[in-house]
């Protein structure tokens, strides 16, 4: 979702809210996108960015040597987890239940 789409939604919804007067006090309508570093939470989110660079933090250490932070290419998405190829360290299989935080790592 880009800025143009957010602007269109804001311009379409704002007048309707004013007419219906759902909110009895003054308010400011803000329509936004989660951005390029949006959190990845559901398997479908991971599937959409497969092949791209991601950053994953786990609740506890995984792998050998143990680590909690993984930045690399999202190589695989399965029913119970993901595989992240970390340059120079290999491929790490991480279960969804072990992921504390994950997001797309956007490179400028």
Short mmCIF file of C-alpha atoms in Angstrom, two decimals:
data_model
loop_
_atom_site.label_atom_id
_atom_site.label_comp_id
_atom_site.label_asym_id
_atom_site.label_seq_id
_atom_site.Cartn_x
_atom_site.Cartn_y
_atom_site.Cartn_z
CA UNK A 1 0.00 0.00 0.00
CA UNK A 2 1.48 3.30 -1.05
CA UNK A 3 0.88 6.93 -0.20
CA UNK A 4 -1.58 7.41 -3.09
CA UNK A 5 -3.79 4.55 -1.87
CA UNK A 6 -3.76 5.90 1.70
CA UNK A 7 -4.75 9.34 0.41
CA UNK A 8 -7.63 7.87 -1.63
CA UNK A 9 -8.98 5.94 1.35
CA UNK A 10 -8.71 8.97 3.63
CA UNK A 11 -10.54 11.20 1.14
CA UNK A 12 -13.29 8.60 0.65
CA UNK A 13 -13.86 7.74 4.32
CA UNK A 14 -13.47 11.12 6.04
CA UNK A 15 -16.61 12.77 4.56
CA UNK A 16 -18.73 9.69 5.31
CA UNK A 17 -17.62 9.76 8.94
CA UNK A 18 -18.45 13.46 9.17
CA UNK A 19 -21.96 12.92 7.76
CA UNK A 20 -22.76 9.94 10.00
CA UNK A 21 -21.16 11.61 13.05
CA UNK A 22 -20.20 8.29 14.68
CA UNK A 23 -17.64 9.96 16.91
CA UNK A 24 -19.14 12.58 19.21
CA UNK A 25 -15.89 14.49 19.85
CA UNK A 26 -13.26 16.01 17.60
CA UNK A 27 -10.89 13.53 15.94
CA UNK A 28 -8.26 13.26 13.24
CA UNK A 29 -8.48 10.45 10.68
CA UNK A 30 -5.14 8.86 9.87
CA UNK A 31 -4.76 6.20 7.18
CA UNK A 32 -1.36 4.58 6.96
CA UNK A 33 0.59 1.60 5.70
CA UNK A 34 2.66 -0.65 7.99
CA UNK A 35 5.70 0.33 5.93
CA UNK A 36 8.53 -1.54 4.27
CA UNK A 37 9.75 -3.10 7.51
CA UNK A 38 6.29 -4.41 8.42
CA UNK A 39 6.20 -7.28 10.90
CA UNK A 40 5.87 -10.81 9.53
CA UNK A 41 3.54 -12.85 11.74
CA UNK A 42 1.46 -15.30 9.73
CA UNK A 43 2.75 -18.01 7.37
CA UNK A 44 1.12 -16.09 4.48
CA UNK A 45 3.22 -13.02 5.38
CA UNK A 46 6.40 -15.09 5.12
CA UNK A 47 5.24 -16.74 1.88
CA UNK A 48 4.82 -13.29 0.26
CA UNK A 49 8.44 -12.34 0.94
CA UNK A 50 10.05 -15.69 0.15
CA UNK A 51 13.39 -15.14 -1.58
CA UNK A 52 13.88 -11.74 0.03
CA UNK A 53 16.08 -10.62 2.91
CA UNK A 54 14.48 -10.94 6.37
CA UNK A 55 15.51 -10.33 9.96
CA UNK A 56 14.26 -12.86 12.52
CA UNK A 57 14.67 -12.76 16.31
CA UNK A 58 13.83 -15.87 18.32
CA UNK A 59 12.72 -16.24 21.93
CA UNK A 60 15.78 -18.34 22.74
CA UNK A 61 19.05 -19.41 21.16
CA UNK A 62 18.90 -21.85 18.22
CA UNK A 63 21.44 -23.58 15.99
CA UNK A 64 25.11 -24.30 16.32
CA UNK A 65 26.63 -22.06 17.47
CA UNK A 66 23.51 -20.86 19.32
CA UNK A 67 22.11 -17.51 18.24
CA UNK A 68 18.87 -15.51 18.59
CA UNK A 69 19.22 -13.16 15.60
CA UNK A 70 19.11 -14.30 11.99
CA UNK A 71 19.44 -11.97 9.01
CA UNK A 72 19.42 -13.55 5.58
CA UNK A 73 17.38 -14.78 2.64
CA UNK A 74 14.06 -16.43 3.41
CA UNK A 75 14.63 -19.68 1.54
CA UNK A 76 11.64 -21.77 2.57
CA UNK A 77 8.24 -21.55 4.25
CA UNK A 78 6.62 -24.73 5.53
CA UNK A 79 3.62 -25.60 7.67
CA UNK A 80 5.48 -25.20 10.94
CA UNK A 81 8.31 -22.78 10.20
CA UNK A 82 10.81 -21.15 7.89
CA UNK A 83 14.37 -21.59 6.63
CA UNK A 84 16.69 -18.59 6.56
CA UNK A 85 19.97 -18.69 4.65
CA UNK A 86 22.46 -16.61 6.61
CA UNK A 87 25.53 -15.65 4.58
CA UNK A 88 28.61 -17.38 5.92
CA UNK A 89 26.68 -19.38 8.53
CA UNK A 90 24.39 -21.68 6.55
CA UNK A 91 20.65 -22.36 6.59
CA UNK A 92 18.68 -22.19 9.83
CA UNK A 93 15.28 -23.87 10.24
CA UNK A 94 13.15 -21.84 12.63
CA UNK A 95 9.73 -22.93 13.90
CA UNK A 96 6.97 -20.30 13.92
CA UNK A 97 6.49 -20.91 17.65
CA UNK A 98 10.11 -19.87 18.27
CA UNK A 99 9.88 -16.53 16.41
CA UNK A 100 9.66 -13.52 18.72
CA UNK A 101 9.87 -10.92 15.94
CA UNK A 102 10.40 -10.99 12.18
CA UNK A 103 10.37 -8.38 9.46
CA UNK A 104 11.41 -7.75 5.89
CA UNK A 105 14.90 -6.26 5.84
CA UNK A 106 14.65 -3.54 3.21
CA UNK A 107 17.92 -2.61 1.52
CA UNK A 108 18.25 0.96 0.24
#
